[in-house]
């Protein structure tokens, strides 16, 4: 662990800024995600607050040099706490014409545009659909344009390292990183160390990339580009790291396994944008984590159920289309009353929809997407780091109440990264389970004899003598769990299953709201809109408007005081990346005329958009 | 770790290594649950249940270490009648659910009971993938060539042209041969027997239980309500002696009342049925369960087009291959050895954390 | 077609009744369903109004003689129009002790109990769990008990027909039918004709059964049992027949095919209680109906989609668990905008639940059970005959708006039978489709160029030269249908898909309500509760209470005037066989404090129960 | 009725018997859609697309009568690039969707394009049932032994021990052999070829198109991004001549640069590779595509454990069996003949209606 980077980087000769939004854009092959990732890492080490937003092209690589083939990465960093990856970049790095074409529209007027001049030749311009060269036709007059011969200088730099043309060309992203690092006073060491670690087996590659990084840095200095400084933010004391939502979610599941003293079992089938959780968990076998890549989502859920019956914390991770397929299995888990976690990383729908884009349109599906009366708890993270909490909380509920729990994350949270104050393991909740070890009704074992407090049934796992029992999807007699077709028993069991879930409201935090005590408008959100709503409200307040906001983290059951909170305000506005799903639930449950602000574009709300929409309502 | 829980959480040890109910003393009765058995009078399922319950005590596995998993169907009610752990799952998914049980807990003996519809229609994919992975499961497929529970529609094993509720003019689809399907799916143990086989059925069950990995057993089962007599040519006293071909490892394949018929492999690789007297015993095909190449077993599975002809019974194939759960277990252990037991704090700290003070 | 039966059956010496509820109960092997069916047929021919309720045991046959093995059939017939199969029977026919045990509790005090005395011997009594013989221990003193030696008299009767013991014993249900037919003056002819048709190949069996029928009839006469008369009801003029819901639904689909001039294609996988639709449709190949028993529900839905693309009316039929599995495919059909009908015969849930019992708990699943924003129309029949209408209406909407439509029936409608006034084919709506035949944008074919009126896209089927095109589940550009990742296009397409479904409200009937114009309470229902709600309201009115009722047949979109109708009343009460699913939708959409009366017992509401519950609210 | 619509609704006639775009004049270009092809540069899919587009004009089927159906995956983008009717379905369901198309409309030529994940992992069940039914489909399985679209997880055809994103310590499952799976599922036409097979690939496509019923073609395809070189032992010039065994009906099975190697069947039914010079050509196995019994084809499918050894290419099996759609068509027609064309009024009236007047 490095402690915060030396200060000399923030030299006095630098122009001070409180926040900067930079977007790196290039061909899928140009390694923009890596560049952004390294810059972010240095920025984190430097001590700024930050938020990032990777923007992948469609799943399949488009031909090099074309607009659909462009991949981008945006970072927002500042000397104060920020909430979003930023609306419009003030700085755009475009590695080729296609990247320029795809992103120039977003660059703030007067913004900084840094291009790799070498790539602006005929073929690339054509591929990008430019009839004339934008660097020459004056179309960029609205921006401060820095043209740099990145390709040639890179090739020049790596010559002595004897790299092939292809590999050499691949290093130009390090040159770009060097330039930007100089401009914003980012330390190079972390990236150098990282390169040396990464290419340990191929020192010549490491050396070449380091050389390019330094070359870019030197270029920035000698070309006397304006240098900026963004002072470190005053984050709460603690140890920080950067995490993406999927990473945090995987860690949260492992933490749940450790804190629950129960082995972790993942049954999953790859699907964008959920696959990385499977990838991450597969790497931690030394925690006893079992991961199976199942033949499909139904099998994945089935395996998790089987593992849960066998005494493991059964988990299955997926995205929308996979959640559809798991519906029947989730219904079974509800009938069996076994602890299982179903993670849904929401993406653009319906059907295959927009696999690489984000959306919040699975909420009602998660609530009601099963035949019969089949309620289950739903937890939703609201920032990349909070995915850790969501996983742990879902596990706590699943284990305590013997029920499947759905975690609703989304594509933005999954891939976005933010600094995370690492929790002290000692401070994590103890959620250890108690398995049944002895008969519970004079000598017999009744698998559906419920705990008075939680209404949950005992968890008796194979290997425990004397507790042999059978469970199944047919309706069960209360207590004994034997098959029962009795009408009144069915009514009772239906009530009990609902009551069990409902009772959880007593066991979760009440809904908090903040803002002006005399505000008449409440902005109610859930999930990844947290940052955008926060930023929009902050701006409105800066404009002297009164407004309050609350964010729901438990979507079923709702926090017990939700009704009261809503009742305090004249207007309840619900911004969602869907057509009004939480709004519908709130209207039904509390009969408040919740106003929905829907956004179904596959991209997160921009704080400014939201600010404008809210402005009309306050 | 022997308890099959690479991370050795205490509770697991408790659950698993604690003095078990013991096995020496077990009898058939110990495996009879308190649930009233509900199949139609005369259903072949009764005989299979009796056979399983009678074999269980011999296996030396304590009751609490046995799990029966099923899907939906008449046959799938099976777990309720076994006094072991059990899951009556959803239609077709038993192999997947059982894979979860067996992979989470290699210390358990996991049985799957399924039907021709449950296992080969809706559940076909899970079945072939479980076999491919060689998950440690004993899979009993009750093949009555009909959908019993839903009151008589044809199934993927029903003969073509079958008239049922859903095919009043006769079915137009060609059936699966479950043994061929299993062999095409890389199964390591494949066998066939029948509900009325008083001796052979228990033998095969013992063999399946003894096989480490996926053991697939097709059991011809009479549904006397919706498909009565489907296996008459093999079940009837006379037909049975004429048409049942018992496969025995290392033995030339002979059958018939006096073993007067035999199976021979022609030079072009085609099997044929011959009169032993004419062909001579020496020319007969000698059965080889353990052959790494499943082709011979496959050829034997094609000997009969359906249960109306001389049909092989017994073990078609029995070979060793790494077991899915064991392999995963091994990875967990070696990971723990190499990287050391997982330490949460270290995991969370990650590679490049920084402190703010 | 027979015209109404001669009148002599209603002899003057008979005690007149306005309505009777009879329940036939016996072992699964005793042929009670058939007995009830025959009695119903004769009753229909006689001209009474009627409603029936078969009560099957659990899917698997229990051992003969046991309580779980009992099968029953209830019929309610009258001289006026009735709405339900009746709450409690006034007459119970019990063929064995188990049947008595299972159903005696429902028999009205003072009711008629007819038992087969022969079956009340030790073994049967034990199997039924009787320690003493109820015929002797006085426990039946509250009823008028008629003991008849049905078994022995049957054996006696069939002796000369040379039947085996087993077959002979099987005929005793005809004896019972004969007795009841005499008591209630039902004609024997139809049953005799039917027996002769059924056993045409085995005349001895036919003769034996006819003999038993007549023997029972004679027995009734000679034993001088009281004879009753229920005068024919004055039904609207027309030609009637009896149909079960599943039959009517199958006929409705065939009618849609004929009226739409589009071939019918069914992809289905057997499941209780939906299988009979597959069975029925498989019998009508001369209508060009193609039926495939698919390998599973996903394949069944996929096949229907493929057939729809190929120019057929694609249909898939299932029950809850199958609907779960079809979720993803339905989402695809929504994205492809192809006409498909998904029929869900709801049964007791969650999971495998109570397969042979009825419930209305899939409404929210039908509405929201898919990932992403994926709206579709939902139609619900409200009586067995109305299943014909529901199928035809669903087809009309599917074909006109190029969308999948869900038909929500349930186990009670599926198996229940009522008289159906057969519609004149000439009066059925013409829903014929127009396939695209030519390019629609200067020489090109745009598969997503919408019709201004319906917002539906053109249906261009393979085999049409020049209209070759590709459709898929990825988001499509408005108009061209090409893959599009454009944010604004996604927003637009999401709006268009929703608007298309919403617009259907203009094309369906407004919500009707009836009852007292000054009533303050509206009872709002949907689906199979129609009869029970009607009967309960009728009774309340007879008790001088003011009440109104409305029944929703289109659940998405709601009839355009729904809000207005609800607004007329102070109280809206919603009885459903679930925990309040329609109530939730109504609350969310109209912000009315709808009160839910939930019943989750696997059996239809009893009019009397409902009457009591409503009484507390008016 | 020849238009494949037993009930002969007029509109169908319009749709189908109308003067078609004609076929005589068609060229490769006619089958190229206006969509920009989007696969990674160097992907094997390009070669397969080119081959299909070049073969199409020869088949004499008008463009509007051709439908391409796929699931999800890189390979499954295929239909967008064909200027025919097409459906880009959902993951794994292409065989089911295509069954709907082909059964509704026997007059169409329906192609399925799927991947090793799409067709054998999530879609395995639909695939084997389509083959069992012998639906009239041409199924092209692009086997690159990896999940391409989701960026590199192992697939059911990946070799055991494969290190991928989802198996950092190596996969523990044993792979499927797609040819064996298809044969175990009663497929009537089974073949294998490869993306780089300039001549052989088109030949096999023609054979598949000509087969009435299900034609299953496994195509080895290089994913140069996530599984580059998986088939090097067969694709490379030198390796290819050494390891590709071309099966030809009626010919002894020989291979190697100078055909110096051959395949022989031992008396115990086991195949072996021999030096022709030693063994003598006469002793070699003569390939027989048309043998009713699939056992020989199955044995050949086991010759190589993976694409790293001498591997058979070409048609393993090609036999006639009633086609699903045709059989159903026949039932519709005979029903109409026997019962007369369906009359709605009669249907609704039913058996025992009564009138109230
Ligand atoms: C998802 C789902 N689809 C369909 C059904 C209805 N169903 C129950 S069992 C069964 C088939 C039973 O046949 P088989 O597996 O051969 O078992 P058997 O009754 O013959 O022993 C079907 C179709 C169901 N319960 N769930
Ligand atoms: C229901 C569902 N599950 C998972 C996915 C994600 N997914 C898309 S393609 C694919 C596998 C692709 O592999 P393959 O079929 O071999 O095709 P390839 O890309 O290799 O050509 C997966 C897992 C999905 N789109 N839908
Ligand atoms: S229906 Fe057939 S399979 Fe099911 S219990 Fe009855 S006899 Fe057995
Ligand atoms: S990922 Fe592999 S299979 Fe997919 S397009 Fe790229 S090279 Fe081809
Ligand atoms: Mg069966
Ligand atoms: Mg692949």
PDB file of C-alpha atoms in Angstrom, chain C residues 36-164:
ATOM      1  CA  UNK C  36     -71.518 -35.591 -13.562  1.00  0.00           C
ATOM      2  CA  UNK C  37     -70.837 -34.867 -17.185  1.00  0.00           C
ATOM      3  CA  UNK C  38     -73.747 -37.025 -18.341  1.00  0.00           C
ATOM      4  CA  UNK C  39     -76.096 -35.575 -15.758  1.00  0.00           C
ATOM      5  CA  UNK C  40     -75.051 -32.112 -16.881  1.00  0.00           C
ATOM      6  CA  UNK C  41     -75.687 -32.942 -20.492  1.00  0.00           C
ATOM      7  CA  UNK C  42     -79.195 -34.186 -19.738  1.00  0.00           C
ATOM      8  CA  UNK C  43     -79.812 -31.124 -17.582  1.00  0.00           C
ATOM      9  CA  UNK C  44     -78.687 -28.849 -20.372  1.00  0.00           C
ATOM     10  CA  UNK C  45     -80.941 -30.616 -22.845  1.00  0.00           C
ATOM     11  CA  UNK C  46     -83.762 -30.313 -20.363  1.00  0.00           C
ATOM     12  CA  UNK C  47     -83.302 -26.566 -20.547  1.00  0.00           C
ATOM     13  CA  UNK C  48     -82.142 -25.553 -17.091  1.00  0.00           C
ATOM     14  CA  UNK C  49     -79.473 -22.981 -16.598  1.00  0.00           C
ATOM     15  CA  UNK C  50     -76.463 -24.582 -14.989  1.00  0.00           C
ATOM     16  CA  UNK C  51     -72.863 -24.277 -13.852  1.00  0.00           C
ATOM     17  CA  UNK C  52     -70.482 -27.063 -12.937  1.00  0.00           C
ATOM     18  CA  UNK C  53     -67.328 -27.471 -10.871  1.00  0.00           C
ATOM     19  CA  UNK C  54     -65.211 -30.583 -11.209  1.00  0.00           C
ATOM     20  CA  UNK C  55     -62.918 -31.214  -8.244  1.00  0.00           C
ATOM     21  CA  UNK C  56     -60.026 -33.453  -9.222  1.00  0.00           C
ATOM     22  CA  UNK C  57     -57.761 -35.032  -6.646  1.00  0.00           C
ATOM     23  CA  UNK C  58     -54.058 -34.181  -6.726  1.00  0.00           C
ATOM     24  CA  UNK C  59     -52.371 -35.063 -10.001  1.00  0.00           C
ATOM     25  CA  UNK C  60     -51.256 -38.527  -8.975  1.00  0.00           C
ATOM     26  CA  UNK C  61     -53.894 -41.100  -8.165  1.00  0.00           C
ATOM     27  CA  UNK C  62     -53.938 -41.944  -4.493  1.00  0.00           C
ATOM     28  CA  UNK C  63     -54.618 -45.561  -3.490  1.00  0.00           C
ATOM     29  CA  UNK C  64     -58.235 -46.577  -4.143  1.00  0.00           C
ATOM     30  CA  UNK C  65     -60.574 -45.984  -1.256  1.00  0.00           C
ATOM     31  CA  UNK C  66     -58.493 -43.310   0.457  1.00  0.00           C
ATOM     32  CA  UNK C  67     -59.571 -39.714   1.001  1.00  0.00           C
ATOM     33  CA  UNK C  68     -56.876 -38.213  -1.251  1.00  0.00           C
ATOM     34  CA  UNK C  69     -58.159 -40.543  -3.975  1.00  0.00           C
ATOM     35  CA  UNK C  70     -61.623 -39.006  -4.008  1.00  0.00           C
ATOM     36  CA  UNK C  71     -62.843 -37.255  -7.138  1.00  0.00           C
ATOM     37  CA  UNK C  72     -65.953 -35.093  -7.174  1.00  0.00           C
ATOM     38  CA  UNK C  73     -68.193 -33.188  -9.561  1.00  0.00           C
ATOM     39  CA  UNK C  74     -70.690 -30.514  -8.561  1.00  0.00           C
ATOM     40  CA  UNK C  75     -73.555 -29.173 -10.633  1.00  0.00           C
ATOM     41  CA  UNK C  76     -75.850 -26.269  -9.907  1.00  0.00           C
ATOM     42  CA  UNK C  77     -78.983 -26.099 -12.069  1.00  0.00           C
ATOM     43  CA  UNK C  78     -82.067 -23.941 -11.894  1.00  0.00           C
ATOM     44  CA  UNK C  79     -85.159 -22.493 -13.522  1.00  0.00           C
ATOM     45  CA  UNK C  80     -83.540 -19.031 -13.655  1.00  0.00           C
ATOM     46  CA  UNK C  81     -80.145 -17.806 -14.717  1.00  0.00           C
ATOM     47  CA  UNK C  82     -77.425 -18.652 -12.213  1.00  0.00           C
ATOM     48  CA  UNK C  83     -73.875 -17.508 -11.932  1.00  0.00           C
ATOM     49  CA  UNK C  84     -71.917 -20.068  -9.944  1.00  0.00           C
ATOM     50  CA  UNK C  85     -71.671 -23.835  -9.466  1.00  0.00           C
ATOM     51  CA  UNK C  86     -73.147 -23.267  -6.006  1.00  0.00           C
ATOM     52  CA  UNK C  87     -71.567 -22.929  -2.599  1.00  0.00           C
ATOM     53  CA  UNK C  88     -72.830 -25.922  -0.615  1.00  0.00           C
ATOM     54  CA  UNK C  89     -74.530 -28.927  -2.176  1.00  0.00           C
ATOM     55  CA  UNK C  90     -78.046 -29.801  -1.063  1.00  0.00           C
ATOM     56  CA  UNK C  91     -77.532 -33.317  -2.400  1.00  0.00           C
ATOM     57  CA  UNK C  92     -74.443 -35.463  -1.941  1.00  0.00           C
ATOM     58  CA  UNK C  93     -73.921 -38.785  -3.681  1.00  0.00           C
ATOM     59  CA  UNK C  94     -71.140 -40.699  -1.911  1.00  0.00           C
ATOM     60  CA  UNK C  95     -69.973 -43.868  -3.622  1.00  0.00           C
ATOM     61  CA  UNK C  96     -67.685 -44.932  -0.766  1.00  0.00           C
ATOM     62  CA  UNK C  97     -66.704 -43.995   2.800  1.00  0.00           C
ATOM     63  CA  UNK C  98     -63.755 -41.871   1.662  1.00  0.00           C
ATOM     64  CA  UNK C  99     -66.069 -39.784  -0.504  1.00  0.00           C
ATOM     65  CA  UNK C 100     -68.395 -39.311   2.451  1.00  0.00           C
ATOM     66  CA  UNK C 101     -65.501 -38.327   4.690  1.00  0.00           C
ATOM     67  CA  UNK C 102     -64.133 -35.852   2.184  1.00  0.00           C
ATOM     68  CA  UNK C 103     -67.372 -34.059   1.390  1.00  0.00           C
ATOM     69  CA  UNK C 104     -69.947 -34.500   4.160  1.00  0.00           C
ATOM     70  CA  UNK C 105     -68.809 -31.298   5.825  1.00  0.00           C
ATOM     71  CA  UNK C 106     -70.016 -29.308   2.798  1.00  0.00           C
ATOM     72  CA  UNK C 107     -73.507 -30.855   2.647  1.00  0.00           C
ATOM     73  CA  UNK C 108     -76.229 -28.471   3.833  1.00  0.00           C
ATOM     74  CA  UNK C 109     -77.738 -29.515   7.142  1.00  0.00           C
ATOM     75  CA  UNK C 110     -80.887 -31.444   6.374  1.00  0.00           C
ATOM     76  CA  UNK C 111     -79.542 -32.124   2.933  1.00  0.00           C
ATOM     77  CA  UNK C 112     -80.002 -35.296   0.914  1.00  0.00           C
ATOM     78  CA  UNK C 113     -77.251 -37.900   1.330  1.00  0.00           C
ATOM     79  CA  UNK C 114     -77.226 -40.860  -1.055  1.00  0.00           C
ATOM     80  CA  UNK C 115     -74.653 -43.544  -0.278  1.00  0.00           C
ATOM     81  CA  UNK C 116     -73.606 -46.858  -1.759  1.00  0.00           C
ATOM     82  CA  UNK C 117     -74.152 -48.997   1.312  1.00  0.00           C
ATOM     83  CA  UNK C 118     -72.226 -51.954  -0.093  1.00  0.00           C
ATOM     84  CA  UNK C 119     -69.007 -50.006   0.038  1.00  0.00           C
ATOM     85  CA  UNK C 120     -69.296 -49.302   3.763  1.00  0.00           C
ATOM     86  CA  UNK C 121     -67.450 -52.404   4.914  1.00  0.00           C
ATOM     87  CA  UNK C 122     -64.458 -52.722   7.197  1.00  0.00           C
ATOM     88  CA  UNK C 123     -61.612 -52.298   4.736  1.00  0.00           C
ATOM     89  CA  UNK C 124     -63.067 -49.263   3.058  1.00  0.00           C
ATOM     90  CA  UNK C 125     -63.991 -47.677   6.356  1.00  0.00           C
ATOM     91  CA  UNK C 126     -60.426 -48.132   7.566  1.00  0.00           C
ATOM     92  CA  UNK C 127     -58.929 -46.797   4.352  1.00  0.00           C
ATOM     93  CA  UNK C 128     -61.109 -43.745   4.779  1.00  0.00           C
ATOM     94  CA  UNK C 129     -60.005 -43.443   8.375  1.00  0.00           C
ATOM     95  CA  UNK C 130     -63.381 -44.202   9.988  1.00  0.00           C
ATOM     96  CA  UNK C 131     -63.134 -46.001  13.306  1.00  0.00           C
ATOM     97  CA  UNK C 132     -66.848 -46.708  13.294  1.00  0.00           C
ATOM     98  CA  UNK C 133     -69.406 -46.958  10.501  1.00  0.00           C
ATOM     99  CA  UNK C 134     -71.006 -43.536  10.060  1.00  0.00           C
ATOM    100  CA  UNK C 135     -74.131 -45.195   8.687  1.00  0.00           C
ATOM    101  CA  UNK C 136     -74.576 -46.785  12.085  1.00  0.00           C
ATOM    102  CA  UNK C 137     -73.004 -44.490  14.663  1.00  0.00           C
ATOM    103  CA  UNK C 138     -75.626 -41.794  14.220  1.00  0.00           C
ATOM    104  CA  UNK C 139     -73.130 -39.196  13.080  1.00  0.00           C
ATOM    105  CA  UNK C 140     -75.292 -38.555   9.997  1.00  0.00           C
ATOM    106  CA  UNK C 141     -78.435 -37.784  11.895  1.00  0.00           C
ATOM    107  CA  UNK C 142     -78.448 -34.233  10.571  1.00  0.00           C
ATOM    108  CA  UNK C 143     -79.154 -35.369   7.012  1.00  0.00           C
ATOM    109  CA  UNK C 144     -81.764 -37.311   5.051  1.00  0.00           C
ATOM    110  CA  UNK C 145     -79.798 -40.449   4.325  1.00  0.00           C
ATOM    111  CA  UNK C 146     -80.715 -42.870   1.532  1.00  0.00           C
ATOM    112  CA  UNK C 147     -78.637 -46.056   1.690  1.00  0.00           C
ATOM    113  CA  UNK C 148     -78.606 -48.091  -1.498  1.00  0.00           C
ATOM    114  CA  UNK C 149     -76.855 -51.376  -2.232  1.00  0.00           C
ATOM    115  CA  UNK C 150     -75.509 -50.001  -5.468  1.00  0.00           C
ATOM    116  CA  UNK C 151     -72.696 -52.493  -5.949  1.00  0.00           C
ATOM    117  CA  UNK C 152     -74.813 -55.607  -5.433  1.00  0.00           C
ATOM    118  CA  UNK C 153     -77.705 -54.302  -7.488  1.00  0.00           C
ATOM    119  CA  UNK C 154     -75.319 -53.379 -10.255  1.00  0.00           C
ATOM    120  CA  UNK C 155     -73.702 -56.826 -10.262  1.00  0.00           C
ATOM    121  CA  UNK C 156     -77.172 -58.329 -10.212  1.00  0.00           C
ATOM    122  CA  UNK C 157     -78.214 -56.196 -13.165  1.00  0.00           C
ATOM    123  CA  UNK C 158     -75.231 -56.881 -15.368  1.00  0.00           C
ATOM    124  CA  UNK C 159     -75.062 -60.597 -14.666  1.00  0.00           C
ATOM    125  CA  UNK C 160     -76.727 -61.601 -17.893  1.00  0.00           C
ATOM    126  CA  UNK C 161     -74.436 -59.329 -19.897  1.00  0.00           C
ATOM    127  CA  UNK C 162     -71.481 -61.465 -18.950  1.00  0.00           C
ATOM    128  CA  UNK C 163     -69.147 -58.729 -17.752  1.00  0.00           C
ATOM    129  CA  UNK C 164     -66.039 -59.388 -15.702  1.00  0.00           C
TER     130      UNK C 164
END
